[in-house]
Coordinates of C-alpha atoms in Angstrom, one line a residue:
Chain A
M1228 CA 0.1 0.1 0.1
T1229 CA 2.6 2.5 -1.0
G1230 CA 2.1 5.8 -0.5
L1231 CA -0.7 5.3 2.0
K1232 CA -0.6 7.4 4.9
T1233 CA -3.1 7.3 8.0
E1234 CA -3.3 9.4 11.2
M1235 CA -5.5 7.6 13.8
S1236 CA -6.8 8.3 16.9
D1237 CA -9.7 7.6 18.8
R1238 CA -11.4 7.9 21.8
L1239 CA -9.4 5.5 23.9
Y1240 CA -10.2 6.1 27.7
G1241 CA -8.5 4.2 30.4
W1242 CA -8.7 3.2 33.9
K1243 CA -5.9 5.0 34.6
R1244 CA -5.1 7.8 32.0
P1245 CA -5.2 8.6 28.3
L1246 CA -2.2 7.2 26.3
T1247 CA -0.3 8.9 23.4
M1248 CA 2.2 6.8 21.6
R1249 CA 3.6 7.1 18.1
A1250 CA 4.0 4.7 15.3
S1251 CA 5.5 5.0 12.2
R1252 CA 2.3 6.2 10.2
T1253 CA 0.3 7.0 13.3
Q1254 CA -0.2 10.0 15.3
V1255 CA -2.5 10.1 18.3
T1256 CA -3.7 12.8 20.4
E1257 CA -5.5 13.6 23.6
H1258 CA -9.1 12.9 24.2
S1259 CA -11.9 14.6 26.2
T1260 CA -15.0 12.7 27.1
A1261 CA -15.1 9.1 27.8
R1262 CA -17.7 6.8 26.2
Y1263 CA -17.8 4.8 29.5
G1264 CA -18.9 7.8 31.6
T1265 CA -17.2 8.2 34.9
E1266 CA -13.5 9.0 35.1
N1267 CA -11.0 6.4 34.0
T1268 CA -13.4 3.6 32.9
M1269 CA -11.9 2.7 29.5
K1270 CA -8.6 4.1 28.0
N1271 CA -8.4 5.7 24.9
V1272 CA -6.1 3.4 22.5
S1273 CA -4.5 4.7 19.2
M1274 CA -5.1 2.7 16.1
A1275 CA -3.0 1.4 13.5
L1276 CA 0.0 1.2 15.8
T1277 CA 1.6 -2.2 16.7
A1278 CA 2.6 -2.7 20.3
I1279 CA 6.0 -3.2 19.4
A1280 CA 5.9 0.4 18.2
F1281 CA 4.4 1.4 21.1
A1282 CA 7.2 -0.1 23.2
L1283 CA 10.1 1.0 21.0
G1284 CA 9.0 4.5 20.4
A1285 CA 7.5 5.5 23.6
A1286 CA 10.6 6.9 25.0
L1287 CA 11.0 9.1 21.8
P1288 CA 9.2 12.5 21.7
A1289 CA 5.8 11.1 20.9
H1290 CA 3.5 13.3 18.3
G1291 CA 0.5 14.5 19.7
Q1292 CA 1.5 13.9 23.3
E1293 CA 0.1 16.2 25.9
A1294 CA 2.7 19.1 27.1
G1295 CA 4.3 17.6 30.0
Y1296 CA 2.5 14.2 29.7
K1297 CA 4.9 11.3 31.4
S1298 CA 3.8 7.8 30.6
P1299 CA 3.4 5.8 33.6
K1300 CA 6.0 3.1 33.7
T1301 CA 5.6 -0.4 34.7
A1302 CA 8.0 -2.3 37.6
W1303 CA 10.8 -2.7 34.9
G1304 CA 10.7 0.5 33.5
A1305 CA 8.6 0.3 30.4
P1306 CA 5.9 2.8 29.3
D1307 CA 2.8 1.1 31.1
L1308 CA 0.2 0.3 28.2
G1309 CA -1.7 -2.2 30.2
G1310 CA -5.3 -2.0 30.8
F1311 CA -8.6 -1.7 28.7
W1312 CA -8.8 0.7 25.9
T1313 CA -11.4 1.5 23.1
N1314 CA -11.2 3.0 19.8
E1315 CA -14.8 3.6 19.0
S1316 CA -15.6 6.5 16.9
R1317 CA -17.8 7.6 13.9
T1318 CA -14.5 8.2 11.8
I1319 CA -13.9 5.5 9.4
M1320 CA -10.6 4.6 7.3
N1321 CA -11.9 5.8 3.9
R1322 CA -13.6 9.2 4.0
P1323 CA -17.4 9.3 3.7
A1324 CA -18.8 10.4 0.6
A1325 CA -20.4 13.3 2.5
A1326 CA -17.1 14.6 3.7
T1327 CA -15.1 16.7 1.3
K1328 CA -12.2 17.1 3.2
L1329 CA -10.0 15.7 6.0
T1330 CA -10.7 17.9 8.8
V1331 CA -14.0 19.7 9.8
T1332 CA -15.3 22.0 12.4
E1333 CA -17.2 21.3 15.1
A1334 CA -20.2 23.0 13.2
E1335 CA -19.5 20.7 10.1
E1336 CA -19.1 17.5 12.4
T1337 CA -22.7 18.3 13.8
E1338 CA -24.1 18.3 10.2
L1339 CA -22.1 15.7 8.9
L1340 CA -23.3 13.4 11.9
K1341 CA -26.9 14.2 10.9
R1342 CA -26.5 12.2 7.8
N1343 CA -24.0 9.5 9.7
V1344 CA -25.4 6.0 8.9
Y1345 CA -25.4 5.2 12.5
T1346 CA -27.6 8.5 13.2
R1347 CA -30.1 7.2 10.4
V1348 CA -30.4 3.9 11.8
E1349 CA -31.3 5.6 15.2
E1350 CA -33.7 7.6 13.7
D1351 CA -35.3 4.9 11.3
E1352 CA -35.6 2.7 14.5
A1353 CA -37.1 5.5 16.9
G1354 CA -40.1 4.0 18.6
A1355 CA -39.4 0.3 17.3
S1356 CA -39.3 -0.7 20.7
D1357 CA -42.9 -1.6 20.8
V1358 CA -42.8 -5.4 21.0
S1359 CA -46.5 -5.9 20.6
E1360 CA -47.2 -9.0 18.7
E1361 CA -49.1 -6.7 15.9
A1362 CA -46.0 -4.4 15.9
S1363 CA -43.8 -7.5 15.3
R1364 CA -45.7 -9.1 12.5
K1365 CA -45.9 -5.8 11.0
L1366 CA -41.7 -5.4 11.0
L1367 CA -41.2 -9.1 10.1
A1368 CA -43.8 -9.0 7.1
D1369 CA -41.1 -8.3 4.4
N1370 CA -39.1 -11.5 5.5
N1371 CA -36.0 -9.3 5.7
S1372 CA -33.7 -11.4 7.1
N1373 CA -30.8 -8.7 7.4
R1374 CA -32.1 -7.7 11.0
G1375 CA -29.1 -9.1 12.7
Y1376 CA -28.1 -5.8 14.1
N1377 CA -30.4 -3.1 15.1
R1378 CA -29.0 0.1 16.9
F1379 CA -29.2 -1.3 20.3
W1380 CA -26.2 -3.4 19.3
M1381 CA -24.3 -1.2 17.7
E1382 CA -21.5 0.9 19.8
P1383 CA -19.7 3.0 17.3
G1384 CA -19.3 6.3 19.5
S1385 CA -21.0 9.5 18.9
H1386 CA -18.3 12.0 17.5
F1387 CA -15.6 11.8 14.8
A1388 CA -11.9 11.5 16.5
R1389 CA -9.9 14.2 17.3
V1390 CA -6.3 13.9 16.0
K1391 CA -4.0 16.5 17.0
G1392 CA -6.6 18.4 18.0
E1393 CA -8.3 18.3 14.7
I1394 CA -11.8 16.8 13.9
R1395 CA -10.7 14.1 11.3
T1396 CA -13.5 12.5 8.9
S1397 CA -11.1 9.5 7.8
W1398 CA -8.3 7.9 8.9
V1399 CA -6.3 8.2 5.6
I1400 CA -4.6 11.3 5.1
D1401 CA -2.7 10.5 2.1
P1402 CA -3.6 10.4 -0.7
P1403 CA -5.4 13.8 -0.1
D1404 CA -8.9 12.4 -0.9
G1405 CA -8.7 10.3 2.4
R1406 CA -9.4 6.9 0.4
I1407 CA -7.3 3.8 -0.1
P1408 CA -5.6 3.9 -3.3
Y1409 CA -6.3 0.3 -4.4
R1410 CA -5.2 -1.0 -7.8
E1411 CA -7.7 -2.2 -10.0
S1412 CA -6.6 -5.6 -9.9
A1413 CA -6.7 -5.8 -6.5
R1414 CA -10.4 -5.2 -6.1
R1415 CA -12.5 -8.1 -5.4
S1416 CA -16.0 -9.2 -5.8
F1417 CA -17.6 -11.6 -3.5
N1418 CA -20.6 -12.3 -5.6
D1419 CA -19.5 -16.0 -5.7
Y1420 CA -21.8 -18.0 -3.1
G1421 CA -20.8 -21.7 -4.1
G1422 CA -19.0 -22.4 -1.1
P1423 CA -17.4 -20.9 2.1
E1424 CA -14.1 -20.3 0.6
A1425 CA -15.5 -17.9 -1.8
R1426 CA -16.8 -15.7 1.2
P1427 CA -14.8 -13.1 3.0
L1428 CA -13.0 -13.8 5.5
A1429 CA -15.2 -11.8 8.0
E1430 CA -18.2 -13.6 6.9
R1431 CA -16.4 -16.9 7.6
C1432 CA -15.7 -15.9 11.1
L1433 CA -11.6 -15.9 10.4
R1434 CA -11.1 -12.0 11.1
G1435 CA -13.2 -9.4 12.5
F1436 CA -15.0 -7.3 9.7
T1437 CA -13.6 -4.0 11.2
N1438 CA -9.8 -6.0 10.9
G1439 CA -10.1 -5.8 14.8
A1440 CA -6.6 -6.4 16.1
G1441 CA -4.9 -5.5 12.9
P1442 CA -2.5 -4.8 11.7
V1443 CA -4.1 -2.0 10.9
I1444 CA -6.2 -2.0 13.9
N1445 CA -9.6 -0.1 12.7
N1446 CA -12.7 0.6 14.6
G1447 CA -16.6 -0.4 13.4
M1448 CA -20.2 -0.8 14.5
Y1449 CA -19.3 -2.6 17.6
N1450 CA -16.7 -4.4 19.7
N1451 CA -14.3 -1.7 19.7
N1452 CA -12.6 -2.5 23.1
Y1453 CA -9.0 -3.8 23.4
Q1454 CA -7.2 -5.1 26.2
I1455 CA -3.5 -5.1 26.7
V1456 CA -1.3 -7.0 29.3
Q1457 CA 2.4 -6.2 29.4
T1458 CA 4.9 -8.2 30.6
P1459 CA 8.9 -7.7 30.3
E1460 CA 9.2 -10.3 27.6
N1461 CA 5.8 -9.3 25.6
V1462 CA 2.8 -7.4 25.0
L1463 CA -0.6 -9.0 24.3
L1464 CA -2.8 -7.0 22.5
F1465 CA -6.4 -8.6 22.4
A1466 CA -9.2 -7.0 20.6
E1467 CA -12.8 -8.0 21.5
M1468 CA -14.1 -8.2 17.9
I1469 CA -14.2 -12.0 17.4
F1470 CA -11.6 -12.5 20.2
E1471 CA -8.7 -11.7 18.4
S1472 CA -4.9 -11.5 20.1
R1473 CA -1.8 -10.6 18.9
V1474 CA 1.3 -11.5 20.9
I1475 CA 4.1 -9.1 20.1
P1476 CA 7.7 -10.3 21.8
I1477 CA 9.6 -7.3 22.9
V1478 CA 13.1 -7.6 21.3
R1479 CA 14.8 -4.4 21.4
D1480 CA 14.6 -1.8 24.2
L1481 CA 16.0 1.7 22.9
K1482 CA 15.4 3.6 26.2
Chain B
M287 CA -24.1 -51.4 19.9
K288 CA -23.8 -48.8 22.6
K289 CA -23.9 -51.6 25.2
I290 CA -21.0 -53.5 23.6
I291 CA -18.9 -50.1 23.3
S292 CA -19.5 -49.4 26.9
S293 CA -18.9 -52.7 28.0
F294 CA -15.9 -52.7 26.4
L295 CA -14.6 -49.1 27.8
L296 CA -15.5 -50.1 31.2
A297 CA -13.6 -53.4 30.7
A298 CA -10.8 -51.2 29.4
G299 CA -11.0 -48.9 32.2
L300 CA -11.0 -51.5 34.9
G301 CA -8.2 -53.2 33.5
A302 CA -6.0 -50.0 34.1
C303 CA -7.1 -49.5 37.7
Q304 CA -7.4 -53.3 38.5
T305 CA -4.3 -52.8 40.6
D306 CA -6.1 -50.3 43.1
A307 CA -8.1 -51.7 46.2
P308 CA -11.0 -49.9 46.9
G309 CA -10.4 -46.6 48.7
S310 CA -6.6 -46.6 47.9
P311 CA -5.2 -43.9 45.9
S312 CA -5.0 -44.2 42.2
A313 CA -2.5 -44.0 39.9
A314 CA -3.2 -40.5 39.5
T315 CA -3.3 -39.6 42.8
Q316 CA 0.2 -41.6 43.7
A317 CA 1.6 -39.6 40.6
A318 CA 0.6 -36.2 42.1
A319 CA 2.7 -36.7 45.5
P320 CA 6.0 -35.9 44.7
A321 CA 4.5 -32.7 42.9
A322 CA 3.0 -31.6 45.7
T323 CA 6.2 -32.3 47.9
A324 CA 8.3 -30.3 45.2
A325 CA 5.7 -27.2 45.6
A326 CA 6.6 -27.0 49.3
A327 CA 10.0 -26.9 48.8
Y328 CA 10.2 -24.8 45.7
R329 CA 10.0 -21.0 45.5
A330 CA 8.9 -19.5 42.1
P331 CA 10.8 -16.3 40.6
R332 CA 8.6 -13.5 41.3
A333 CA 6.2 -11.8 38.4
P334 CA 6.6 -8.1 37.6
G335 CA 6.1 -6.4 40.9
G336 CA 7.8 -8.7 43.1
V337 CA 5.1 -9.9 45.1
H338 CA 3.4 -12.9 43.4
P339 CA 5.1 -16.1 41.7
D340 CA 5.7 -15.6 38.0
L341 CA 3.3 -17.7 35.9
N342 CA 4.4 -16.2 32.5
G343 CA 5.4 -18.5 29.9
V344 CA 4.1 -20.9 27.6
W345 CA 2.7 -23.9 29.1
Q346 CA 1.4 -27.3 28.2
A347 CA 0.3 -30.7 29.3
L348 CA 2.0 -33.8 28.3
S349 CA -0.6 -36.4 29.1
T350 CA -3.4 -38.1 27.3
A351 CA -6.1 -36.3 29.2
H352 CA -7.5 -34.5 26.7
Y353 CA -8.5 -38.1 25.2
N354 CA -9.7 -39.0 28.5
I355 CA -9.5 -37.5 32.0
E356 CA -10.0 -41.0 33.5
A357 CA -7.8 -43.8 33.4
H358 CA -7.8 -45.7 30.0
T359 CA -6.1 -48.1 28.0
A360 CA -5.3 -47.6 24.4
Q361 CA -7.7 -48.5 21.9
A362 CA -8.1 -48.1 18.3
A363 CA -10.4 -45.1 17.9
L364 CA -12.3 -42.5 19.6
Q365 CA -15.2 -43.9 18.4
M366 CA -15.8 -47.7 18.0
R367 CA -18.4 -50.1 16.5
A368 CA -19.3 -53.5 16.7
G369 CA -17.3 -56.0 14.9
P370 CA -17.8 -59.4 13.9
Y371 CA -15.1 -60.2 16.8
V372 CA -14.5 -57.4 18.8
P373 CA -15.4 -53.5 18.5
V374 CA -13.4 -52.1 15.5
P375 CA -13.0 -48.2 14.8
D376 CA -16.1 -46.4 13.4
A377 CA -16.6 -45.9 9.5
S378 CA -16.0 -42.1 10.0
V379 CA -12.4 -42.8 11.5
V380 CA -11.2 -46.0 9.9
A381 CA -9.2 -44.1 7.4
L382 CA -6.8 -42.4 10.0
G383 CA -5.6 -46.1 11.2
A384 CA -2.8 -45.7 14.0
V385 CA -3.1 -41.9 13.5
G386 CA -6.8 -42.0 15.0
A387 CA -5.9 -44.3 17.9
V388 CA -6.2 -43.3 21.2
P389 CA -2.8 -43.5 23.6
A390 CA -3.5 -44.8 27.1
G391 CA -3.3 -42.9 30.3
V392 CA -3.4 -43.2 33.9
G393 CA -6.0 -40.2 34.0
I394 CA -5.9 -37.3 35.9
V395 CA -9.4 -37.5 38.3
Q396 CA -8.3 -38.0 41.8
G397 CA -9.0 -40.3 44.4
D398 CA -10.6 -43.3 43.1
G399 CA -10.4 -42.0 39.6
R400 CA -13.5 -42.1 38.6
I401 CA -16.1 -39.0 37.9
P402 CA -18.9 -39.4 40.3
Y403 CA -21.7 -39.0 37.9
T404 CA -25.2 -39.1 38.7
P405 CA -27.1 -42.2 36.8
E406 CA -28.6 -40.0 34.4
A407 CA -25.1 -38.1 33.6
L408 CA -23.4 -41.5 33.0
R409 CA -25.9 -42.4 30.5
Q410 CA -25.5 -39.2 28.9
R411 CA -21.8 -39.5 29.0
D412 CA -21.9 -43.1 27.5
E413 CA -24.1 -42.0 24.6
N414 CA -21.6 -39.1 23.7
R415 CA -18.8 -41.6 23.8
A416 CA -20.8 -43.8 21.5
R417 CA -20.8 -40.8 19.0
A418 CA -17.7 -39.1 20.0
V419 CA -16.9 -37.9 16.3
E420 CA -20.1 -36.7 15.7
L421 CA -20.9 -35.0 18.9
D422 CA -17.6 -33.5 20.2
P423 CA -17.6 -29.9 20.3
E424 CA -13.9 -29.9 19.6
V425 CA -14.3 -31.6 16.3
K426 CA -16.5 -28.9 15.2
C427 CA -13.8 -26.2 16.6
Y428 CA -16.2 -24.7 19.0
L429 CA -14.3 -23.2 22.0
P430 CA -13.1 -25.7 24.6
G431 CA -14.5 -24.2 28.1
V432 CA -12.8 -24.7 31.4
P433 CA -11.1 -27.1 32.5
R434 CA -10.7 -28.6 29.0
A435 CA -8.7 -25.9 27.5
N436 CA -6.0 -26.4 30.1
Y437 CA -4.9 -30.0 29.1
M438 CA -5.3 -30.1 25.2
D439 CA -2.9 -31.1 23.1
K440 CA -1.8 -27.7 22.2
P441 CA -0.1 -25.0 24.4
F442 CA -1.3 -21.8 25.8
Q443 CA 0.6 -18.9 27.1
I444 CA 0.0 -17.0 30.2
F445 CA 0.5 -13.3 30.5
Q446 CA 0.9 -11.9 34.0
S447 CA 1.8 -8.0 34.4
E448 CA 1.5 -6.6 37.7
D449 CA -2.2 -6.3 38.0
Q450 CA -3.8 -8.5 35.5
V451 CA -3.7 -11.9 34.4
F452 CA -4.5 -13.3 31.0
F453 CA -4.8 -16.7 29.2
L454 CA -4.2 -17.3 25.7
Y455 CA -4.7 -20.7 24.2
E456 CA -3.5 -21.9 20.9
F457 CA -6.6 -23.7 20.3
L458 CA -8.7 -21.5 18.3
G459 CA -7.4 -18.5 20.1
A460 CA -9.4 -19.1 23.2
H461 CA -8.6 -16.6 26.0
R462 CA -9.6 -16.0 29.7
N463 CA -9.2 -12.7 31.5
I464 CA -8.7 -13.5 35.2
L465 CA -10.7 -10.7 37.0
L466 CA -8.1 -10.5 40.0
N467 CA -9.9 -9.7 43.6
S468 CA -13.3 -9.1 42.2
D469 CA -16.7 -9.9 43.3
E470 CA -18.2 -9.8 39.9
E471 CA -20.5 -12.4 38.9
A472 CA -20.9 -13.7 35.6
Q473 CA -23.4 -11.7 33.6
L474 CA -23.9 -14.3 30.6
D475 CA -23.1 -17.9 30.2
S476 CA -20.2 -18.1 27.9
W477 CA -17.9 -20.7 26.3
M478 CA -14.9 -20.1 28.4
G479 CA -16.9 -18.8 31.4
H480 CA -16.2 -16.2 34.0
S481 CA -12.7 -16.3 35.6
V482 CA -12.3 -14.6 39.0
G483 CA -8.8 -15.1 40.8
H484 CA -7.0 -14.2 43.9
W485 CA -3.7 -15.3 45.4
E486 CA -3.4 -17.7 48.2
G487 CA 0.3 -17.5 49.0
D488 CA 2.0 -18.4 45.9
T489 CA -1.1 -20.4 44.4
L490 CA -3.4 -18.3 41.9
V491 CA -6.9 -19.5 42.8
V492 CA -9.7 -19.1 39.7
E493 CA -13.1 -19.6 40.4
V494 CA -14.8 -20.1 37.0
T495 CA -18.6 -19.9 36.7
G496 CA -20.9 -19.0 33.9
L497 CA -19.6 -21.9 31.8
L498 CA -22.1 -23.0 28.8
P499 CA -23.1 -26.7 29.4
D500 CA -22.4 -27.4 25.9
T501 CA -18.7 -28.0 26.1
W502 CA -17.0 -31.3 27.2
L503 CA -14.2 -32.4 29.4
D504 CA -12.4 -34.6 26.9
R505 CA -12.7 -36.2 23.8
S506 CA -14.5 -39.2 25.6
G507 CA -17.7 -37.9 26.0
N508 CA -17.2 -36.5 29.6
I509 CA -19.6 -33.6 30.6
K510 CA -20.1 -30.9 32.8
G511 CA -23.5 -29.3 33.5
P512 CA -25.6 -26.2 33.3
A513 CA -24.5 -25.2 37.0
T514 CA -20.8 -26.2 36.7
K515 CA -18.4 -24.3 39.0
V516 CA -14.6 -25.1 38.5
T517 CA -12.0 -24.0 41.4
E518 CA -8.7 -24.0 39.6
R519 CA -5.2 -24.0 41.5
W520 CA -2.2 -22.9 40.0
T521 CA 1.1 -23.7 41.6
R522 CA 4.6 -23.3 40.2
T523 CA 6.4 -26.6 41.3
S524 CA 9.9 -26.0 39.6
D525 CA 11.5 -23.9 37.3
H526 CA 9.5 -26.1 34.5
T527 CA 6.6 -27.1 35.9
L528 CA 3.1 -25.7 36.8
R529 CA 0.6 -27.7 39.1
Y530 CA -2.8 -27.4 38.0
E531 CA -5.6 -28.7 40.3
A532 CA -9.2 -28.1 39.9
T533 CA -12.3 -29.1 41.8
I534 CA -15.6 -29.3 39.6
E535 CA -18.8 -29.1 41.2
D536 CA -22.3 -29.6 39.9
P537 CA -25.0 -31.2 41.8
E538 CA -27.2 -31.6 38.8
V539 CA -24.3 -33.9 37.0
Y540 CA -22.0 -35.2 39.7
T541 CA -23.1 -36.7 43.3
R542 CA -20.3 -34.8 44.9
P543 CA -17.3 -32.2 43.9
W544 CA -14.4 -34.3 42.6
K545 CA -10.6 -33.0 41.5
I546 CA -8.6 -33.5 38.5
A547 CA -4.8 -32.6 38.9
L548 CA -1.8 -32.7 36.1
N549 CA 1.5 -31.0 35.5
L550 CA 1.8 -28.7 33.0
Y551 CA 5.3 -28.1 31.4
K552 CA 6.9 -24.7 30.5
R553 CA 8.2 -24.7 26.9
V554 CA 11.6 -22.8 26.5
G555 CA 13.8 -21.2 23.5
E556 CA 12.4 -21.4 20.3
D557 CA 9.5 -23.6 21.4
A558 CA 8.2 -21.0 23.7
K559 CA 5.6 -19.8 21.2
I560 CA 2.0 -20.4 20.4
N561 CA 1.1 -20.6 16.9
Q562 CA -2.2 -19.8 15.3
F563 CA -4.9 -22.3 14.9
K564 CA -8.0 -20.9 13.7
C565 CA -9.9 -24.2 13.0
V566 CA -13.2 -22.7 12.2
E567 CA -11.5 -22.6 8.6
F568 CA -10.5 -26.3 8.9
V569 CA -13.9 -27.5 9.6
E570 CA -15.8 -25.9 7.0
E571 CA -16.3 -28.7 4.8
L572 CA -17.6 -30.8 7.7
M573 CA -20.0 -28.2 8.8
Y574 CA -20.9 -26.7 5.5
G575 CA -20.0 -29.0 2.9
H576 CA -23.4 -30.0 2.5
L577 CA -24.2 -26.5 1.7
R578 CA -22.0 -26.0 -1.3
R579 CA -23.9 -25.3 -4.7
D580 CA -22.0 -28.2 -5.8
P581 CA -21.5 -30.7 -2.8
L582 CA -18.2 -32.9 -3.0
P583 CA -18.8 -36.6 -3.5
G584 CA -19.1 -38.6 -0.2
P585 CA -20.3 -37.3 3.1
A586 CA -21.5 -33.6 2.1
L587 CA -23.1 -34.9 -1.3
E588 CA -24.9 -37.6 0.4
R589 CA -26.2 -35.3 3.3
A590 CA -27.4 -32.8 0.9
Q591 CA -29.1 -35.7 -0.8
R592 CA -30.9 -36.6 2.1
E593 CA -31.7 -33.5 3.5
A594 CA -33.2 -32.6 0.0
A595 CA -35.4 -35.8 0.0
E596 CA -36.4 -35.3 3.3
R597 CA -37.5 -31.3 2.3
A598 CA -39.6 -32.9 -0.7
R599 CA -41.2 -35.4 1.5
S600 CA -42.2 -32.9 4.0
G601 CA -43.4 -30.5 1.2
Q602 CA -41.0 -27.4 1.9

């Protein structure tokens, strides 16, 4: 994916503190309110970064780091990444059609969010909590089997991500159109239903459809939660989405 | 056929235990004694934070408990059927030959070596055993549950920081986050259950509840129930061994609480790694082969044709 750059941030909130780290193509910044309510319920984790990059880059000046912020340390002196984190956000990898630029103002964000798919689903389903038999029969009359996920099960956050103080409409920052520049030959259609091997990995429950644990880690409709357990030899990055784990051995320490 | 198989297995089990007088320690119990002695004398290195023993590492059982946690002789296959003289491997596994055979083991059930099933649960176990290939959740790549995950034939890794303990199993990437010093109860039943842990000296004690009853205890049809609670005790007994003991209780399935115990061994050097084993992919032909547009000749096509005929008969 030569030429593609992403800057990802998120709404990652921790029990303990916000986290800012640097990976080669990733910038992370501070965040304000926690989706999970009271202070320090969940941590705010960066996206698209690898834990090894966390560990190696953390001692270097980290882009987007709050002025004067010092990461807490583990017992063996590494930056402490451990805990529960989330990257839920309305920001997605490719810029949505309604957005014309990478960064927007709060007013523009508000307007865009009115047209956001999750907002529209929310509106569509307003009042649908009437569970009378008559209402259920009416709802199911069209035999639409694609109702596996209604808004109740979605957990996509309520705002675009803030990256370095900017409100971002996509994770992709380069190319300037905010979209992954696929080669035509790399595009695949999934119109073949002849057998499981022809279906996308997420449909086969082999990977999360958000790419969960990555790389590149990404957010989606729900399950945007992560757990990091850090030991002197390894960093475990566990993604709630399809319970995927990555074990990152720590092979060098540049501090 | 079931009766024949049960009798055969019973005889096999009795054969393995025949030297034990009633009430005397089983082979498994006797084997446990040296480990317990070693545990008392051994002081494990400390984990990050310097307080608790370090359980970090890649661990693996080296037993045949994953085939059958009770004592068992070697046998030709996990699923047998009646033969002209003696039981023979079921048609579903006969092609595997020696690869599909079950190696013997002294078992990991403590005391008399037998799971104290209620009569009804024992009948279910025997029924499961007679159809093990068809019914074992492991065959379908379902999450293994607890305690089964701990003595499978694949390793697992423990991640222990100052305030977290996390188990990651090679089989399907199953995981458990151990909630330390928590009084939180299981909110929902799940395949791997709800694990709450605390330290008792140098032993990590984990109470596991909220376990779905669908998982088995081994490949031989041994079961747990809807209210099964597993209390695990994890104790390092040397630089290379980790003692695992678990008390299993469920009044709906067992007449009393019972225990299992085994040693786990630490992988070192280039072996200290768990690999990817996402078996969902490996069972697609088994699970969905009959649903292909063009099912392949063999069991998948036969099932597709059988189900099509059933639908035609029922007018669907």
